[in-house]
Amino acid sequence: EKYSPQDFVDRDVQAIKPILPLPLADTPFTLVEDVRLLKALAAKLHDASEFA
C-alpha cells in the first residue's frame, strides 16, 4: 500500500500564522550599530566576571 505525503498531514499549513519575534527592546540582547557602542559593550564585558 502506498501513502502520499498528504496522508500524514493533519492540518492546513497555510492557515497557520507564524509567531513573530519580540521587539529587540523587549529582549535581553544589545544591538550594536557603530564602533562607539561596540567599544562601550566591550569595556562593560571586560569588567564582568561572568556573562552568558
PDB file of C-alpha atoms in Angstrom:
ATOM      1  CA  GLU A   1       0.000   0.000   0.000  1.00  0.00           C
ATOM      2  CA  LYS A   2       1.392   3.404  -0.988  1.00  0.00           C
ATOM      3  CA  TYR A   3       0.945   6.536   1.066  1.00  0.00           C
ATOM      4  CA  SER A   4       1.090  10.100  -0.142  1.00  0.00           C
ATOM      5  CA  PRO A   5       2.565  12.922   1.948  1.00  0.00           C
ATOM      6  CA  GLN A   6      -0.972  14.234   2.445  1.00  0.00           C
ATOM      7  CA  ASP A   7      -1.820  11.101   4.419  1.00  0.00           C
ATOM      8  CA  PHE A   8       0.495  12.311   7.200  1.00  0.00           C
ATOM      9  CA  VAL A   9      -0.571  15.964   7.319  1.00  0.00           C
ATOM     10  CA  ASP A  10      -3.329  16.621   9.808  1.00  0.00           C
ATOM     11  CA  ARG A  11      -3.763  20.386   9.396  1.00  0.00           C
ATOM     12  CA  ASP A  12      -3.758  23.096   6.787  1.00  0.00           C
ATOM     13  CA  VAL A  13      -0.256  24.566   6.980  1.00  0.00           C
ATOM     14  CA  GLN A  14      -1.267  27.670   5.040  1.00  0.00           C
ATOM     15  CA  ALA A  15      -3.815  28.569   7.733  1.00  0.00           C
ATOM     16  CA  ILE A  16      -1.145  28.670  10.468  1.00  0.00           C
ATOM     17  CA  LYS A  17       0.143  32.157  11.223  1.00  0.00           C
ATOM     18  CA  PRO A  18       3.838  32.370  12.153  1.00  0.00           C
ATOM     19  CA  ILE A  19       4.806  33.596  15.606  1.00  0.00           C
ATOM     20  CA  LEU A  20       6.626  36.887  15.245  1.00  0.00           C
ATOM     21  CA  PRO A  21       9.749  37.514  17.343  1.00  0.00           C
ATOM     22  CA  LEU A  22       9.663  40.015  20.194  1.00  0.00           C
ATOM     23  CA  PRO A  23      10.828  43.565  19.533  1.00  0.00           C
ATOM     24  CA  LEU A  24      14.520  43.995  20.310  1.00  0.00           C
ATOM     25  CA  ALA A  25      13.702  46.370  23.185  1.00  0.00           C
ATOM     26  CA  ASP A  26      11.834  43.542  24.957  1.00  0.00           C
ATOM     27  CA  THR A  27      14.769  41.111  24.793  1.00  0.00           C
ATOM     28  CA  PRO A  28      17.989  40.930  26.832  1.00  0.00           C
ATOM     29  CA  PHE A  29      20.057  41.478  23.663  1.00  0.00           C
ATOM     30  CA  THR A  30      22.008  44.626  22.830  1.00  0.00           C
ATOM     31  CA  LEU A  31      22.044  45.944  19.282  1.00  0.00           C
ATOM     32  CA  VAL A  32      25.459  47.345  18.383  1.00  0.00           C
ATOM     33  CA  GLU A  33      25.201  49.732  15.445  1.00  0.00           C
ATOM     34  CA  ASP A  34      28.543  51.528  15.472  1.00  0.00           C
ATOM     35  CA  VAL A  35      32.106  51.304  16.764  1.00  0.00           C
ATOM     36  CA  ARG A  36      31.417  53.563  19.766  1.00  0.00           C
ATOM     37  CA  LEU A  37      28.684  51.229  21.055  1.00  0.00           C
ATOM     38  CA  LEU A  38      30.885  48.208  20.376  1.00  0.00           C
ATOM     39  CA  LYS A  39      33.723  49.687  22.427  1.00  0.00           C
ATOM     40  CA  ALA A  40      31.327  50.531  25.279  1.00  0.00           C
ATOM     41  CA  LEU A  41      29.964  46.989  25.281  1.00  0.00           C
ATOM     42  CA  ALA A  42      33.483  45.521  25.161  1.00  0.00           C
ATOM     43  CA  ALA A  43      34.509  47.643  28.171  1.00  0.00           C
ATOM     44  CA  LYS A  44      31.401  46.559  30.082  1.00  0.00           C
ATOM     45  CA  LEU A  45      32.067  42.884  29.325  1.00  0.00           C
ATOM     46  CA  HIS A  46      35.756  43.245  30.182  1.00  0.00           C
ATOM     47  CA  ASP A  47      34.804  44.275  33.727  1.00  0.00           C
ATOM     48  CA  ALA A  48      32.275  41.452  34.150  1.00  0.00           C
ATOM     49  CA  SER A  49      33.349  38.231  35.817  1.00  0.00           C
ATOM     50  CA  GLU A  50      30.532  36.200  34.207  1.00  0.00           C
ATOM     51  CA  PHE A  51      28.284  36.651  31.217  1.00  0.00           C
ATOM     52  CA  ALA A  52      26.186  34.407  29.014  1.00  0.00           C
TER      53      ALA A  52
END
